[in-house]
Amino acid sequence: MERVEIAAGKYQLRPWNLGDVEPARVALNDPDIQRWRLPRRPDDDSGWRDPNEWLKKRVGFWDEGQHACFIVMDAVTGDPLGDVSVQHIDLTLHSAEIGYWLMPHARGRGVATHAVNTATRWAFGALGIHRMTLGHAVGNPASCAVAQRTGYALEGVMRGAFPLPDGGFHDEHLHSRLATDPPVPVA
């Protein structure tokens, strides 16, 4: 898949690169990101602890064609704010999933809403995706609010869908948006 940058008003979405070590380090050490998105087991050797290994995977995902991961940046200052990814891309079924997280200093400012809406519109247009899904922990109301503000309809609860570091699982809400749904304006 061709790497693209997306200018999105006050934000820019660009593919992660191997030079983004410091934002990766901040993200991998943030307790909220660890809690909601990155399951960490004591025996996990998948590279989630090492920012350089994590970046190699993020960069390589593009080449595999099933995962487009963007670093979200302030368009004026270049300040890294978070990540939005179109993942599990299946061009045969015209489906994909959206995932996102924000750096601590970027939360509560509408950045996730803007990034998710922008990446969703890109997937519908550039990739020809028809159905996008968004899953988040039931106990994460901030992510539920992002889903609602970006037009993702709640479909239900996926019980025990996400592994926890202690060996347990948490339930997740499943939201979806179709290319034929009314457009949601970018804030």
XYZ file of N, CA, C and O in Angstrom:
748
model
N 0.854 -1.174 0.000
C 0.000 0.000 0.000
C 0.901 1.238 0.000
O 1.883 1.284 0.724
N 0.525 2.192 -0.803
C 1.308 3.425 -0.882
C 1.117 4.266 0.371
O -0.010 4.500 0.820
N 2.227 4.729 0.943
C 2.171 5.593 2.126
C 1.700 6.981 1.690
O 2.171 7.507 0.685
N 0.778 7.547 2.445
C 0.252 8.874 2.120
C 0.250 9.738 3.369
O 0.173 9.237 4.492
N 0.334 11.025 3.151
C 0.146 12.002 4.211
C -1.182 12.681 3.960
O -1.559 12.912 2.812
N -1.877 13.004 5.035
C -3.189 13.631 4.906
C -3.172 14.948 5.677
O -2.978 14.954 6.903
N -3.369 16.048 4.972
C -3.517 17.344 5.616
C -4.963 17.437 6.085
O -5.885 17.255 5.293
N -5.143 17.676 7.364
C -6.493 17.674 7.933
C -6.702 18.928 8.777
O -6.844 18.864 10.002
N -6.686 20.084 8.140
C -6.889 21.326 8.871
C -5.757 21.574 9.845
O -4.589 21.639 9.469
N -6.085 21.663 11.116
C -5.061 21.966 12.121
C -4.209 20.760 12.485
O -3.274 20.874 13.265
N -4.518 19.607 11.908
C -3.742 18.391 12.162
C -3.226 17.808 10.859
O -3.767 18.054 9.789
N -2.181 17.042 10.978
C -1.619 16.318 9.842
C -1.494 14.858 10.247
O -1.078 14.544 11.361
N -1.869 13.968 9.342
C -1.686 12.536 9.545
C -0.596 12.108 8.572
O -0.711 12.346 7.372
N 0.461 11.524 9.106
C 1.523 11.024 8.239
C 1.962 9.657 8.740
O 1.821 9.352 9.929
N 2.482 8.824 7.853
C 2.946 7.514 8.291
C 4.060 7.654 9.338
O 4.888 8.565 9.255
N 4.059 6.760 10.308
C 5.157 6.698 11.270
C 6.436 6.394 10.505
O 6.412 5.726 9.475
N 7.579 6.883 11.014
C 8.870 6.523 10.435
C 9.830 6.143 11.556
O 9.521 6.336 12.742
N 10.965 5.616 11.192
C 11.911 5.108 12.187
C 12.523 6.208 13.049
O 13.112 5.917 14.080
N 12.347 7.472 12.658
C 12.842 8.592 13.459
C 11.904 9.030 14.565
O 12.251 9.895 15.372
N 10.728 8.446 14.635
C 9.727 8.852 15.636
C 9.913 8.119 16.966
O 8.949 7.724 17.617
N 11.150 7.975 17.394
C 11.455 7.186 18.593
C 10.872 7.829 19.853
O 10.286 7.139 20.691
N 11.011 9.137 20.007
C 10.547 9.756 21.259
C 9.025 9.679 21.413
O 8.542 9.300 22.482
N 8.222 10.007 20.390
C 6.778 9.820 20.557
C 6.420 8.362 20.824
O 5.512 8.074 21.615
N 7.131 7.429 20.203
C 6.861 6.008 20.455
C 7.177 5.655 21.900
O 6.422 4.943 22.562
N 8.279 6.159 22.417
C 8.658 5.891 23.808
C 7.597 6.424 24.781
O 7.200 5.745 25.724
N 7.147 7.647 24.534
C 6.107 8.240 25.398
C 4.855 7.371 25.365
O 4.273 7.049 26.405
N 4.436 6.967 24.173
C 3.214 6.166 24.034
C 3.349 4.817 24.734
O 2.448 4.393 25.461
N 4.467 4.140 24.517
C 4.632 2.803 25.077
C 4.735 2.804 26.598
O 4.485 1.787 27.239
N 5.070 3.960 27.170
C 5.188 4.060 28.625
C 4.002 4.738 29.286
O 4.000 4.938 30.498
N 2.988 5.111 28.498
C 1.817 5.776 29.062
C 0.859 4.742 29.656
O 0.414 3.832 28.944
N 0.520 4.854 30.936
C -0.350 3.850 31.568
C -1.728 3.719 30.913
O -2.268 2.615 30.832
N -2.305 4.817 30.430
C -3.627 4.729 29.807
C -3.566 4.005 28.469
O -4.452 3.222 28.134
N -2.525 4.261 27.686
C -2.384 3.545 26.416
C -2.142 2.068 26.692
O -2.738 1.198 26.061
N -1.309 1.769 27.670
C -1.068 0.372 28.043
C -2.368 -0.292 28.499
O -2.646 -1.434 28.139
N -3.146 0.433 29.243
C -4.393 -0.131 29.794
C -5.404 -0.471 28.715
O -6.032 -1.521 28.726
N -5.568 0.434 27.750
C -6.649 0.257 26.786
C -6.235 -0.376 25.475
O -7.050 -0.954 24.778
N -4.967 -0.236 25.063
C -4.630 -0.692 23.719
C -3.506 -1.713 23.630
O -3.426 -2.435 22.664
N -2.589 -1.727 24.533
C -1.424 -2.585 24.377
C -1.357 -3.620 25.493
O -0.798 -3.358 26.545
N -1.908 -4.786 25.290
C -1.811 -5.791 26.345
C -0.353 -6.174 26.542
O 0.371 -6.379 25.582
N 0.073 -6.207 27.797
C 1.461 -6.542 28.095
C 1.496 -7.668 29.107
O 1.057 -7.495 30.234
N 2.012 -8.762 28.665
C 2.190 -9.894 29.565
C 3.672 -9.967 29.933
O 4.526 -9.524 29.166
N 4.007 -10.563 31.061
C 5.420 -10.685 31.426
C 6.238 -11.430 30.369
O 7.411 -11.153 30.187
N 5.620 -12.350 29.623
C 6.344 -13.137 28.621
C 6.234 -12.550 27.217
O 6.622 -13.179 26.244
N 5.707 -11.317 27.098
C 5.500 -10.697 25.787
C 6.840 -10.262 25.204
O 7.507 -9.386 25.735
N 7.234 -10.868 24.097
C 8.465 -10.478 23.433
C 8.185 -9.937 22.032
O 9.012 -10.008 21.140
N 7.005 -9.362 21.840
C 6.581 -8.930 20.509
C 7.107 -7.554 20.115
O 6.730 -7.026 19.090
N 7.962 -6.947 20.921
C 8.519 -5.654 20.564
C 7.777 -4.471 21.142
O 8.124 -3.337 20.873
N 6.766 -4.713 21.951
C 5.998 -3.594 22.493
C 6.776 -2.813 23.553
O 6.389 -1.726 23.910
N 7.844 -3.352 24.063
C 8.613 -2.648 25.094
C 9.685 -1.749 24.496
O 10.130 -0.819 25.128
N 10.133 -2.061 23.297
C 11.232 -1.347 22.659
C 10.674 -0.424 21.572
O 10.125 -0.899 20.576
N 10.826 0.902 21.743
C 10.271 1.827 20.744
C 10.799 1.586 19.334
O 10.067 1.738 18.364
N 12.071 1.201 19.207
C 12.634 0.962 17.878
C 11.980 -0.238 17.208
O 11.666 -0.199 16.018
N 11.763 -1.306 17.961
C 11.097 -2.493 17.411
C 9.639 -2.180 17.079
O 9.111 -2.619 16.065
N 8.991 -1.429 17.961
C 7.597 -1.041 17.744
C 7.477 -0.235 16.452
O 6.587 -0.475 15.636
N 8.411 0.701 16.235
C 8.383 1.522 15.020
C 8.628 0.685 13.777
O 7.984 0.903 12.745
N 9.537 -0.267 13.839
C 9.780 -1.139 12.686
C 8.488 -1.844 12.284
O 8.190 -1.987 11.095
N 7.720 -2.287 13.272
C 6.454 -2.954 12.962
C 5.461 -1.972 12.348
O 4.789 -2.292 11.373
N 5.350 -0.775 12.919
C 4.415 0.229 12.398
C 4.753 0.572 10.947
O 3.876 0.678 10.105
N 6.024 0.780 10.666
C 6.460 1.124 9.311
C 6.200 -0.051 8.367
O 5.710 0.117 7.249
N 6.493 -1.263 8.802
C 6.315 -2.449 7.976
C 4.876 -2.791 7.668
O 4.576 -3.412 6.642
N 3.956 -2.393 8.558
C 2.538 -2.687 8.329
C 2.064 -2.165 6.983
O 1.243 -2.782 6.315
N 2.562 -0.989 6.567
C 2.145 -0.415 5.284
C 2.480 -1.346 4.140
O 1.687 -1.525 3.223
N 3.678 -1.936 4.196
C 4.119 -2.825 3.109
C 3.242 -4.063 3.000
O 3.067 -4.615 1.917
N 2.685 -4.506 4.117
C 1.822 -5.688 4.118
C 0.453 -5.389 3.505
O -0.278 -6.296 3.128
N 0.062 -4.103 3.451
C -1.176 -3.699 2.805
C -2.444 -3.912 3.607
O -3.536 -3.738 3.086
N -2.312 -4.273 4.873
C -3.502 -4.515 5.687
C -3.606 -3.580 6.881
O -4.485 -3.754 7.724
N -2.716 -2.605 6.939
C -2.693 -1.747 8.117
C -2.005 -0.435 7.744
O -0.835 -0.436 7.381
N -2.733 0.673 7.818
C -2.178 1.999 7.544
C -2.151 2.783 8.845
O -3.203 3.144 9.374
N -0.954 2.993 9.399
C -0.865 3.677 10.692
C -0.242 5.056 10.533
O 0.808 5.205 9.924
N -0.936 6.025 11.092
C -0.536 7.420 10.983
C -0.192 7.981 12.358
O -0.903 7.738 13.333
N 0.859 8.790 12.402
C 1.095 9.610 13.574
C 0.274 10.883 13.356
O 0.250 11.428 12.245
N -0.438 11.313 14.356
C -1.250 12.532 14.288
C -0.400 13.667 14.841
O 0.132 13.560 15.955
N -0.266 14.734 14.059
C 0.601 15.837 14.453
C -0.122 17.170 14.338
O -1.015 17.318 13.507
N 0.286 18.115 15.172
C -0.177 19.485 15.031
C 0.404 20.007 13.719
O 1.622 19.955 13.504
N -0.442 20.500 12.825
C 0.006 20.917 11.495
C 0.922 22.131 11.536
O 1.722 22.327 10.622
N 0.832 22.934 12.585
C 1.658 24.137 12.671
C 2.976 23.850 13.383
O 4.051 24.162 12.885
N 2.906 23.225 14.555
C 4.105 23.032 15.376
C 4.825 21.716 15.099
O 5.977 21.554 15.476
N 4.131 20.748 14.496
C 4.717 19.424 14.296
C 4.708 18.569 15.543
O 5.268 17.476 15.553
N 4.057 19.036 16.599
C 3.995 18.306 17.860
C 3.253 16.984 17.664
O 2.126 16.970 17.165
N 3.868 15.852 18.021
C 3.161 14.575 17.919
C 2.050 14.493 18.958
O 2.260 14.796 20.133
N 0.855 14.090 18.509
C -0.316 14.072 19.379
C -0.868 12.671 19.611
O -1.564 12.448 20.602
N -0.620 11.738 18.702
C -1.176 10.406 18.881
C -1.061 9.573 17.630
O -0.207 9.821 16.766
N -1.949 8.593 17.544
C -1.938 7.626 16.455
C -3.375 7.357 16.030
O -4.276 7.291 16.872
N -3.565 7.189 14.730
C -4.824 6.674 14.202
C -4.445 5.673 13.123
O -3.551 5.925 12.319
N -5.088 4.519 13.166
C -4.737 3.448 12.243
C -5.983 2.859 11.602
O -6.977 2.611 12.283
N -5.886 2.634 10.306
C -6.888 1.861 9.591
C -6.255 0.471 9.484
O -5.221 0.303 8.841
N -6.852 -0.494 10.167
C -6.218 -1.799 10.317
C -7.156 -2.925 9.908
O -8.339 -2.692 9.706
N -6.599 -4.104 9.783
C -7.366 -5.278 9.350
C -8.106 -4.965 8.044
O -9.277 -5.300 7.873
N -7.393 -4.297 7.145
C -7.970 -3.907 5.856
C -8.196 -5.158 5.007
O -7.280 -5.938 4.793
N -9.422 -5.332 4.562
C -9.765 -6.450 3.683
C -10.450 -5.862 2.448
O -11.638 -5.511 2.497
N -9.686 -5.732 1.371
C -10.229 -5.111 0.160
C -11.225 -6.009 -0.562
O -12.038 -5.518 -1.335
N -11.198 -7.307 -0.293
C -12.178 -8.214 -0.881
C -13.541 -7.994 -0.240
O -14.568 -7.924 -0.922
N -13.550 -7.871 1.085
C -14.808 -7.639 1.815
C -15.127 -6.155 1.970
O -16.165 -5.806 2.530
N -14.220 -5.288 1.531
C -14.390 -3.834 1.634
C -14.610 -3.413 3.091
O -15.487 -2.591 3.398
N -13.812 -3.989 3.987
C -13.970 -3.694 5.407
C -12.625 -3.389 6.056
O -11.567 -3.778 5.544
N -12.680 -2.681 7.163
C -11.488 -2.353 7.942
C -11.938 -1.948 9.343
O -13.129 -1.794 9.619
N -10.972 -1.771 10.202
C -11.203 -1.363 11.585
C -10.374 -0.111 11.834
O -9.309 0.061 11.244
N -10.863 0.758 12.697
C -10.102 1.950 13.061
C -9.659 1.825 14.512
O -10.393 1.307 15.345
N -8.445 2.237 14.770
C -7.909 2.264 16.123
C -7.199 3.583 16.341
O -6.740 4.222 15.381
N -7.081 3.996 17.584
C -6.473 5.295 17.870
C -6.069 5.366 19.329
O -6.570 4.624 20.175
N -5.155 6.256 19.615
C -4.788 6.628 20.979
C -4.123 7.994 20.926
O -3.665 8.427 19.867
N -4.106 8.658 22.054
C -3.515 9.998 22.118
C -2.462 10.082 23.203
O -2.549 9.408 24.236
N -1.486 10.965 22.976
C -0.506 11.307 24.000
C -1.257 12.006 25.134
O -2.290 12.648 24.892
N -0.755 11.904 26.347
C -1.466 12.524 27.484
C -1.790 14.005 27.279
O -2.890 14.448 27.595
N -0.870 14.783 26.702
C -1.090 16.226 26.562
C -2.120 16.569 25.480
O -2.570 17.707 25.398
N -2.522 15.598 24.660
C -3.454 15.878 23.558
C -4.890 15.484 23.879
O -5.796 15.769 23.091
N -5.113 14.866 25.006
C -6.452 14.355 25.333
C -7.404 15.486 25.726
O -6.995 16.497 26.287
N -8.688 15.280 25.397
C -9.720 16.237 25.783
C -9.778 17.472 24.902
O -10.450 18.438 25.249
N -9.129 17.447 23.749
C -9.081 18.614 22.858
C -9.754 18.367 21.520
O -9.679 19.198 20.617
N -10.381 17.206 21.340
C -11.031 16.898 20.071
C -10.108 16.314 19.027
O -10.512 16.114 17.873
N -8.858 16.020 19.389
C -7.887 15.498 18.437
C -8.310 14.125 17.925
O -8.267 13.849 16.724
N -8.731 13.242 18.832
C -9.125 11.886 18.414
C -10.318 11.939 17.468
O -10.345 11.232 16.457
N -11.298 12.758 17.777
C -12.475 12.889 16.923
C -12.062 13.321 15.520
O -12.498 12.752 14.515
N -11.217 14.322 15.450
C -10.753 14.839 14.164
C -9.975 13.764 13.394
O -10.214 13.540 12.204
N -9.061 13.089 14.075
C -8.219 12.084 13.423
C -9.033 10.880 12.955
O -8.837 10.384 11.837
N -9.940 10.400 13.795
C -10.767 9.245 13.417
C -11.655 9.594 12.231
O -11.771 8.817 11.276
N -12.262 10.755 12.263
C -13.125 11.171 11.151
C -12.316 11.294 9.860
O -12.736 10.827 8.790
N -11.136 11.893 9.945
C -10.293 12.071 8.760
C -9.844 10.722 8.194
O -9.932 10.479 6.985
N -9.353 9.831 9.055
C -8.876 8.522 8.593
C -10.027 7.678 8.037
O -9.842 6.937 7.064
N -11.205 7.809 8.623
C -12.369 7.078 8.129
C -12.732 7.551 6.716
O -12.955 6.734 5.816
N -12.774 8.847 6.525
C -13.091 9.387 5.206
C -12.056 8.958 4.178
O -12.389 8.642 3.037
N -10.777 8.941 4.581
C -9.715 8.484 3.690
C -9.939 7.021 3.298
O -9.835 6.669 2.122
N -10.246 6.178 4.273
C -10.459 4.750 3.983
C -11.643 4.541 3.048
O -11.570 3.729 2.118
N -12.731 5.272 3.272
C -13.883 5.153 2.386
C -13.523 5.579 0.960
O -13.880 4.905 -0.004
N -12.813 6.693 0.830
C -12.504 7.221 -0.495
C -11.326 6.541 -1.171
O -11.454 5.991 -2.267
N -10.171 6.554 -0.541
C -8.947 6.062 -1.175
C -8.876 4.541 -1.268
O -8.324 4.009 -2.226
N -9.431 3.855 -0.282
C -9.338 2.395 -0.268
C -10.608 1.696 -0.752
O -10.609 0.489 -0.956
N -11.690 2.448 -0.887
C -12.948 1.835 -1.308
C -13.584 0.969 -0.228
O -14.353 0.057 -0.523
N -13.292 1.286 1.025
C -13.877 0.537 2.139
C -15.363 0.886 2.242
O -15.763 2.043 2.074
N -16.186 -0.114 2.516
C -17.622 0.099 2.707
C -17.992 0.111 4.198
O -18.826 0.906 4.617
N -17.383 -0.787 4.993
C -17.733 -0.911 6.410
C -16.485 -0.773 7.273
O -15.517 -1.507 7.122
N -16.542 0.183 8.208
C -15.469 0.383 9.186
C -16.031 0.034 10.559
O -17.169 0.380 10.878
N -15.217 -0.653 11.363
C -15.613 -0.934 12.743
C -14.658 -0.249 13.697
O -13.510 0.062 13.356
N -15.160 -0.019 14.899
C -14.395 0.616 15.962
C -14.746 -0.129 17.241
O -15.918 -0.212 17.609
N -13.749 -0.700 17.893
C -13.980 -1.389 19.160
C -13.237 -0.685 20.274
O -12.132 -0.176 20.077
N -13.848 -0.646 21.451
C -13.185 -0.042 22.612
C -13.711 -0.708 23.873
O -14.818 -1.262 23.898
N -12.928 -0.652 24.916
C -13.330 -1.235 26.187
C -14.615 -0.576 26.682
O -14.765 0.645 26.600
N -15.521 -1.394 27.189
C -16.775 -0.862 27.730
C -16.483 0.167 28.829
O -17.184 1.168 28.949
N -15.408 -0.029 29.578
C -15.052 0.880 30.664
C -14.305 2.121 30.230
O -13.771 2.842 31.070
N -14.266 2.407 28.932
C -13.549 3.572 28.426
C -14.539 4.556 27.794
O -14.740 4.565 26.579
N -15.182 5.398 28.617
C -16.204 6.307 28.091
C -15.664 7.351 27.115
O -16.397 7.803 26.240
N -14.397 7.718 27.230
C -13.839 8.700 26.296
C -13.835 8.137 24.875
O -14.171 8.839 23.920
N -13.474 6.865 24.729
C -13.490 6.261 23.395
C -14.911 6.091 22.872
O -15.148 6.225 21.674
N -15.845 5.820 23.755
C -17.237 5.714 23.331
C -17.717 7.061 22.785
O -18.403 7.124 21.764
N -17.313 8.145 23.440
C -17.695 9.479 22.981
C -17.095 9.785 21.614
O -17.762 10.374 20.754
N -15.842 9.366 21.383
C -15.220 9.568 20.069
C -16.024 8.828 19.003
O -16.320 9.369 17.944
N -16.376 7.579 19.287
C -17.150 6.782 18.331
C -18.468 7.485 17.987
O -18.840 7.593 16.813
N -19.169 7.962 18.994
C -20.454 8.615 18.774
C -20.294 9.907 17.981
O -21.062 10.173 17.061
N -19.269 10.713 18.326
C -19.064 11.996 17.624
C -18.642 11.806 16.169
O -18.806 12.721 15.356
N -18.088 10.648 15.847
C -17.625 10.411 14.478
C -18.598 9.562 13.668
O -18.264 9.101 12.573
N -19.796 9.371 14.186
C -20.843 8.702 13.424
C -20.799 7.183 13.446
O -21.484 6.543 12.652
N -20.038 6.598 14.342
C -19.984 5.142 14.467
C -21.136 4.688 15.363
O -21.190 5.027 16.540
N -22.056 3.934 14.796
C -23.231 3.452 15.524
C -22.851 2.270 16.414
O -22.118 1.373 15.999
N -23.380 2.272 17.619
C -23.155 1.158 18.548
C -23.948 -0.052 18.074
O -25.156 0.020 17.862
N -23.252 -1.164 17.873
C -23.909 -2.402 17.441
C -24.103 -3.381 18.583
O -24.964 -4.230 18.519
N -23.267 -3.308 19.602
C -23.403 -4.251 20.706
C -22.138 -4.381 21.521
O -21.195 -3.608 21.373
N -22.142 -5.391 22.394
C -21.012 -5.656 23.274
C -20.378 -6.981 22.870
O -21.064 -7.992 22.723
N -19.065 -6.944 22.685
C -18.309 -8.173 22.432
C -17.751 -8.625 23.784
O -16.867 -7.977 24.350
N -18.299 -9.703 24.299
C -17.904 -10.159 25.629
C -16.513 -10.779 25.602
O -16.188 -11.552 24.712
N -15.694 -10.400 26.606
C -14.363 -10.972 26.746
C -13.501 -10.851 25.507
O -12.743 -11.757 25.171
N -13.569 -9.726 24.827
C -12.938 -9.592 23.516
C -11.479 -9.138 23.539
O -10.782 -9.303 22.551
N -11.013 -8.553 24.636
C -9.665 -7.985 24.635
C -8.868 -8.521 25.809
O -9.302 -8.427 26.952
N -7.688 -9.092 25.525
C -6.887 -9.679 26.603
C -6.258 -8.623 27.502
O -5.838 -7.571 27.036
N -6.195 -8.942 28.776
C -5.561 -8.076 29.763
C -4.224 -8.688 30.185
O -4.035 -9.898 30.088
N -3.299 -7.856 30.664
C -1.991 -8.374 31.055
C -2.044 -9.455 32.136
O -1.193 -10.323 32.189
N -3.074 -9.424 32.977
C -3.166 -10.402 34.070
C -3.795 -11.728 33.637
O -4.034 -12.604 34.457
N -4.086 -11.856 32.346
C -4.682 -13.087 31.852
C -6.190 -13.024 31.706
O -6.794 -13.911 31.117
N -6.812 -11.965 32.223
C -8.254 -11.790 32.081
C -8.592 -11.136 30.746
O -7.724 -10.937 29.890
N -9.859 -10.826 30.579
C -10.341 -10.196 29.352
C -11.353 -9.117 29.708
O -12.073 -9.256 30.689
N -11.415 -8.048 28.915
C -12.489 -7.081 29.135
C -13.432 -7.068 27.941
O -13.080 -7.455 26.835
N -14.660 -6.669 28.233
C -15.685 -6.559 27.199
C -15.431 -5.295 26.378
O -14.907 -4.306 26.890
N -15.848 -5.345 25.130
C -15.694 -4.183 24.255
C -17.014 -3.842 23.579
O -17.794 -4.730 23.247
N -17.218 -2.523 23.390
C -18.309 -2.069 22.539
C -17.858 -2.215 21.096
O -16.703 -1.960 20.770
N -18.780 -2.600 20.238
C -18.523 -2.640 18.802
C -19.385 -1.569 18.148
O -20.611 -1.563 18.301
N -18.726 -0.659 17.452
C -19.393 0.399 16.685
C -19.059 0.186 15.217
O -18.029 -0.400 14.884
N -19.891 0.708 14.327
C -19.570 0.639 12.905
C -20.058 1.879 12.182
O -20.952 2.591 12.644
N -19.456 2.085 11.032
C -19.868 3.162 10.143
C -19.766 2.638 8.723
O -18.821 1.921 8.382
N -20.742 2.976 7.908
C -20.762 2.559 6.505
C -20.452 3.750 5.607
O -20.779 4.898 5.945
N -19.878 3.466 4.466
C -19.576 4.527 3.507
C -20.851 5.253 3.077
O -20.801 6.416 2.690
N -21.990 4.572 3.169
C -23.265 5.158 2.757
C -23.946 5.957 3.874
O -24.986 6.576 3.636
N -23.378 5.936 5.081
C -23.927 6.753 6.173
C -23.724 8.238 5.861
O -22.786 8.589 5.118
N -24.569 9.098 6.429
C -24.367 10.529 6.188
C -22.972 10.970 6.642
O -22.478 10.485 7.658
N -22.320 11.836 5.878
C -20.982 12.296 6.264
C -21.024 13.046 7.590
O -22.010 13.722 7.913
N -19.951 12.933 8.334
C -19.790 13.669 9.596
C -18.767 14.761 9.319
O -17.654 14.465 8.878
N -19.128 16.029 9.551
C -18.167 17.104 9.265
C -16.928 16.988 10.142
O -17.028 16.609 11.309
N -15.774 17.277 9.580
C -14.539 17.324 10.360
C -14.563 18.596 11.188
O -14.765 19.686 10.654
N -14.375 18.423 12.488
C -14.429 19.591 13.399
C -13.211 20.473 13.249
O -12.167 20.062 12.901
